[in-house]
Coordinates of C-alpha atoms and ligand atoms in Angstrom, one line a residue:
X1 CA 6.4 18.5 -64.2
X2 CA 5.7 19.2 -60.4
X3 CA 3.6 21.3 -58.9
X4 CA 3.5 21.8 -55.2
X5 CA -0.3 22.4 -54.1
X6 CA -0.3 24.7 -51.8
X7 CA 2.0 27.4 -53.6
X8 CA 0.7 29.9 -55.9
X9 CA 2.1 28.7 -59.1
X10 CA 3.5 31.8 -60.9
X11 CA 5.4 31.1 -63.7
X12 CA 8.9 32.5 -64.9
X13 CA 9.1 32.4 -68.6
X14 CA 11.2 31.7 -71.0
X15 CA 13.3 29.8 -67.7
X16 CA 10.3 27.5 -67.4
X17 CA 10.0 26.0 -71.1
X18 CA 13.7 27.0 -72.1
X19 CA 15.7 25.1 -69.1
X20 CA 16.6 21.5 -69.0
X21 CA 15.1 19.2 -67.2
X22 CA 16.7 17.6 -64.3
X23 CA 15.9 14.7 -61.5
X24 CA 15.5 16.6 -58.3
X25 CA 17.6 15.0 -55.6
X26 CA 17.8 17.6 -53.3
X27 CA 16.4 20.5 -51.8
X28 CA 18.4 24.0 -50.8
X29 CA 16.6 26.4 -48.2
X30 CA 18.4 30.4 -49.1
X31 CA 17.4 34.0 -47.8
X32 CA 16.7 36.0 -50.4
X33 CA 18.2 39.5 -48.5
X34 CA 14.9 41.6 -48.8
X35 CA 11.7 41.3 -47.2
X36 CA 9.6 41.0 -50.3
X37 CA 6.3 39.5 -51.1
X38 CA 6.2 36.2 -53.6
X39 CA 4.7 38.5 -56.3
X40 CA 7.8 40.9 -56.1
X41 CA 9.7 38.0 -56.2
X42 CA 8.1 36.9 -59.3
X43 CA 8.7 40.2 -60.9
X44 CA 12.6 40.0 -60.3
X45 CA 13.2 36.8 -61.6
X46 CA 11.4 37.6 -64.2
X47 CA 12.8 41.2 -65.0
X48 CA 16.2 41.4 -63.8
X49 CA 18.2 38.1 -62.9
X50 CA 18.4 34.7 -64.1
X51 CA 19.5 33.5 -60.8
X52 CA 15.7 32.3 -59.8
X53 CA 14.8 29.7 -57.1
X54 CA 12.0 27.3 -57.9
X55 CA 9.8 28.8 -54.5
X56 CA 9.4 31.6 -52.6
X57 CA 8.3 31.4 -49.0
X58 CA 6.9 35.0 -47.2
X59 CA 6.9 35.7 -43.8
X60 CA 3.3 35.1 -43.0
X61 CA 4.4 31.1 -44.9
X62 CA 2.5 32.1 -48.1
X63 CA 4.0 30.0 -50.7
X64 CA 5.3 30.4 -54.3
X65 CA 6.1 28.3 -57.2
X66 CA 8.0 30.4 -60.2
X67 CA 9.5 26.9 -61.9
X68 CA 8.5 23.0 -62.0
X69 CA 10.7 20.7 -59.9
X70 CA 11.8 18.8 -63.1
X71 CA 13.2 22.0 -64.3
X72 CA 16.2 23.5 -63.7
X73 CA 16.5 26.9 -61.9
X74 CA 19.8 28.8 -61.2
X75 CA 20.1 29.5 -57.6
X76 CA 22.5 27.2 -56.4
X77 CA 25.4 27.1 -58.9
X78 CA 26.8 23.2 -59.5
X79 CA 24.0 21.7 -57.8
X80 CA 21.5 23.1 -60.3
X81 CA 22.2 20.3 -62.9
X82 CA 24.9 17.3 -62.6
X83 CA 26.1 16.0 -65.3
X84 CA 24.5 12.5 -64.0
X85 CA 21.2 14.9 -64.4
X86 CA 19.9 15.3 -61.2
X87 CA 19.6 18.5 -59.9
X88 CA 18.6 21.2 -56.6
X89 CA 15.1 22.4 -55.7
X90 CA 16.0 25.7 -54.4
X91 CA 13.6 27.6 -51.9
X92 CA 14.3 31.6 -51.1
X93 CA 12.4 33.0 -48.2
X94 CA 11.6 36.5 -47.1
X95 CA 14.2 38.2 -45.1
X96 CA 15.7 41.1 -44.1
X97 CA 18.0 43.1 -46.3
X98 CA 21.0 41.3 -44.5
X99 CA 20.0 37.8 -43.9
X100 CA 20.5 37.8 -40.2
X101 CA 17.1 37.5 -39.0
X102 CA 15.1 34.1 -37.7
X103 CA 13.0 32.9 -40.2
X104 CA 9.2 33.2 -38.6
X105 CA 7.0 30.4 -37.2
X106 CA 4.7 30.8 -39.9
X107 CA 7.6 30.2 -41.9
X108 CA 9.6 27.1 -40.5
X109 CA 5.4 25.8 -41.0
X110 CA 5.4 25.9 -44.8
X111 CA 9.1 25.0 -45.1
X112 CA 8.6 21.8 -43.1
X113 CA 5.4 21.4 -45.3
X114 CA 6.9 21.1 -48.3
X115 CA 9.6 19.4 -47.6
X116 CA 7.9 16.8 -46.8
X117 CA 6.0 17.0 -50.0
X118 CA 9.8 17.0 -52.1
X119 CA 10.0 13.4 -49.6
X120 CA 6.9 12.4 -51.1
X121 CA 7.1 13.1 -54.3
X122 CA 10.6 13.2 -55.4
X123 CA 12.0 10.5 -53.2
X124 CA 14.7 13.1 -51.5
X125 CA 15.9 11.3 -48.7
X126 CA 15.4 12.3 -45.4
X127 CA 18.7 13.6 -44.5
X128 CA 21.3 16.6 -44.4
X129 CA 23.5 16.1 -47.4
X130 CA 26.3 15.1 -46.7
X131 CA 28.5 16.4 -49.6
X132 CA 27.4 19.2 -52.1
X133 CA 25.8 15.9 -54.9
X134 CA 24.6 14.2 -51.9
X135 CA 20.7 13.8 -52.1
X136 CA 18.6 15.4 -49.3
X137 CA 18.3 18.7 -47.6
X138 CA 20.4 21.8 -47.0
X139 CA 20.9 25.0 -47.2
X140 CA 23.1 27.3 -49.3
X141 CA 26.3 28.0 -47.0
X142 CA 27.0 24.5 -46.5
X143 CA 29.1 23.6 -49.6
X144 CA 31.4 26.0 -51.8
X145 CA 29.9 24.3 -54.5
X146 CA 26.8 25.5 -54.1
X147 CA 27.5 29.4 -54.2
X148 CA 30.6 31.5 -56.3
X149 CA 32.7 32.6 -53.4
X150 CA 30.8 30.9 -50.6
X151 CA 27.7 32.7 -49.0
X152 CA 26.4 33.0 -45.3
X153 CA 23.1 32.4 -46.9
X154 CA 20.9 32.1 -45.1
X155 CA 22.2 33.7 -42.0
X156 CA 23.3 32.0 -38.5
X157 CA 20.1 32.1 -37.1
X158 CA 18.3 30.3 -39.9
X159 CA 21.3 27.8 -40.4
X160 CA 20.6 26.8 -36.5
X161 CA 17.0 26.9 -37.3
X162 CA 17.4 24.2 -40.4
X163 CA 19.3 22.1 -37.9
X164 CA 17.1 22.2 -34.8
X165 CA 13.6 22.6 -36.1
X166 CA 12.6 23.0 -40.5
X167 CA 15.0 19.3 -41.1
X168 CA 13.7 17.8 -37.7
X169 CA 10.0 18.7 -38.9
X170 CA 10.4 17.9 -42.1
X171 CA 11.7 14.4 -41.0
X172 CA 8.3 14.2 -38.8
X173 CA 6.4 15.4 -41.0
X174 CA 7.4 12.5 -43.6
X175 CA 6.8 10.0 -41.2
X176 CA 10.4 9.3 -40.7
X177 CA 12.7 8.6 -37.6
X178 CA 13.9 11.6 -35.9
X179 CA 17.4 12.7 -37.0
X180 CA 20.1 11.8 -34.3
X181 CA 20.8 14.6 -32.1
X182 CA 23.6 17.3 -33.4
X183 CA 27.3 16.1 -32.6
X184 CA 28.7 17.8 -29.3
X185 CA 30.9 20.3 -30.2
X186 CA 34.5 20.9 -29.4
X187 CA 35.2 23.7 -27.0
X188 CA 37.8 26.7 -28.0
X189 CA 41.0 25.2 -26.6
X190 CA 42.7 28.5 -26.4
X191 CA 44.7 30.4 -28.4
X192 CA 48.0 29.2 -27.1
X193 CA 47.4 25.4 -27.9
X194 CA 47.4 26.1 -31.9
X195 CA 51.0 28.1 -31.3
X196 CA 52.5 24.9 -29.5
X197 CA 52.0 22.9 -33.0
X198 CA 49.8 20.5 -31.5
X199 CA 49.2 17.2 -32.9
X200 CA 45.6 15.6 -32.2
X201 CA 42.8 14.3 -33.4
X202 CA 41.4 17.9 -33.0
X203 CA 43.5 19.0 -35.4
X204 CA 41.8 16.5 -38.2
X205 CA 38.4 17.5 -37.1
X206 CA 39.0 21.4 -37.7
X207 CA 40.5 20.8 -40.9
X208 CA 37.8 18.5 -41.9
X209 CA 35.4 21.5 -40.6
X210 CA 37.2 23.8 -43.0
X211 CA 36.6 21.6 -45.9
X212 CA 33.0 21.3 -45.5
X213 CA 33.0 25.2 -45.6
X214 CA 34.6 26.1 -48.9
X215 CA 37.6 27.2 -47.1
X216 CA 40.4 24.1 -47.6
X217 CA 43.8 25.0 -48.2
X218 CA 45.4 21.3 -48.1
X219 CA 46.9 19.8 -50.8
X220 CA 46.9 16.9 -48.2
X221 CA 45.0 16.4 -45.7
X222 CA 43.5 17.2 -43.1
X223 CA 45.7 15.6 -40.5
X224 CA 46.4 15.6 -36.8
X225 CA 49.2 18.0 -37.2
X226 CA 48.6 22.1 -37.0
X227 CA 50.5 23.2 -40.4
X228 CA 50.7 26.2 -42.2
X229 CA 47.8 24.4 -44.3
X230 CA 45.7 24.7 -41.4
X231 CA 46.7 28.5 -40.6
X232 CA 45.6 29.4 -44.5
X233 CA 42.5 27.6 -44.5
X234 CA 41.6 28.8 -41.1
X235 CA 42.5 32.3 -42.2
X236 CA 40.2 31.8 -45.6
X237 CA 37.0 30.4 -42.6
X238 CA 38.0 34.5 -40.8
X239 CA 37.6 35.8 -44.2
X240 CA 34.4 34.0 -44.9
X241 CA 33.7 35.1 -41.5
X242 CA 34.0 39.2 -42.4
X243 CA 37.5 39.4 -40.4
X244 CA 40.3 41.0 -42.8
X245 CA 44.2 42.3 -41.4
X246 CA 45.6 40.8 -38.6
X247 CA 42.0 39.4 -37.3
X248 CA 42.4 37.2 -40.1
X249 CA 45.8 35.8 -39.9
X250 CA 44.5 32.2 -39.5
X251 CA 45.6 31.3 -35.8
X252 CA 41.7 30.4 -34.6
X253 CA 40.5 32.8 -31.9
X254 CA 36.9 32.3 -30.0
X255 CA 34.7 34.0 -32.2
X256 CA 35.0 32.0 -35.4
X257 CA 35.7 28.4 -33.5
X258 CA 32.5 28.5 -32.1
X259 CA 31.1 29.5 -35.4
X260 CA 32.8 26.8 -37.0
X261 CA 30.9 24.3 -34.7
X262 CA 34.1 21.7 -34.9
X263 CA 32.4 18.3 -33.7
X264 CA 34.3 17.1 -30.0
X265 CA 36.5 14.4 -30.8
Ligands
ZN301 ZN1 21.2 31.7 -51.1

């Protein structure tokens, strides 16, 4: 049973005796939506869901520990236990009430910090998983596995923030080679090229983008030509997105490519 040392350990019961153990391969960064301190925190997972993480990070980086790393907590659907038994370490952190803020400096500290210590002591590899059971490090919104109905958890700004600076410094921080730099990204090619029915490589990459977001409509596929599988599960990323009507008729528009960060092919 793990402890992390420089979190106040607080805790939750019955989850802590009463949940199975698991093998922690990976580690899941959230916002919790509210601004609260790791004591209120404490108090909700204890009184009112059973949807707790295993830490709790404030703004000012004081850290929490509610549930033992070998012990399954309930914050990240799936990935909480595989059947092969390993199993998410999840981490919420203060936010505001809408996750759209940056997490603070004080904050990106103690995340790279323990990170480092899950390297350390759990063996998670020092990488981005790369599929919702892959081991290493992520954050909530990557895989639909990982959330009932997909989340922006934990906002844009903390999502670029995992990418350029908490995974980077955790990497560092292990002693580890610095990740290679974030893909270049494809530019919006325009509206029109998606109404000529192109067929390119472009094509494949967006799909493959739309996959990795929850938001797949193929029953083959991805492929190099634009289909009406493409239009669907581009329309389900505008959804995801908060677009509805005819904002969300899945022919891609600037706004949600860029979001979508498709990697240049
Ligand atoms: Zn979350």
């Amino acid at each position: 049973m793990a402890w992390y040392p420089n979190a106040k350990r607080m805790e939750v019961q019955p989850e802590g005796n009463a949940q199975p153990a698991i093998r922690p391969t990976q580690m899941i960064f959230h916002s919790l939506a509210a601004p609260w301190t790791g004591r209120r925190t404490y108090e909700y997972w204890r009184d009112s869901t059973n949807l707790e993480s295993h830490f709790y990070v404030e703004f000012g980086g004081d850290a929490f520990q509610y549930i033992g790393t070998q012990t399954r907590a309930d914050a990240n659907m799936y990935a909480n236990k595989r059947g092969d038994g390993t199993g998410a370490v999840s981490v919420e952190t203060a936010s505001n009430l809408k996750h759209t803020d940056a997490w603070t400096s004080s904050q990106i500290a103690a995340l790279i910090k323990l990170g480092a210590w899950m390297h350390k002591t759990h063996g998670v590899p020092l990488r981005i998983c790369r599929s919702h059971s892959d081991p290493g490090f992520g954050t909530h919104r990557m895989f639909s596995q990982w959330s009932p109905g997909g989340t922006a958890c934990p906002g844009d700004a903390r999502q670029r923030q995992f990418r350029e600076l908490v995974f980077p410094g955790i990497v560092k921080a292990a002693g580890g080679k610095p990740p290679k730099p974030s893909p270049k990204l494809a530019p919006f090619p325009g509206a029109e090229f998606f109404k000529s029915s192109p067929r390119s490589p472009l094509i494949t990459a967006m799909g493959r983008r739309l996959v990795a977001e929850g938001c797949g409509r193929y029953a083959e596929g991805p492929g190099p030509q634009w289909s009406d599988a493409d239009r669907r599960s581009y329309a389900a990323w505008q959804r995801k997105r908060g677009f509805s009507g005819a904002d969300a008729d899945g022919w891609p528009g600037r706004k949600t490519w860029d979001a979508l960060r498709v990697p240049a092919v």
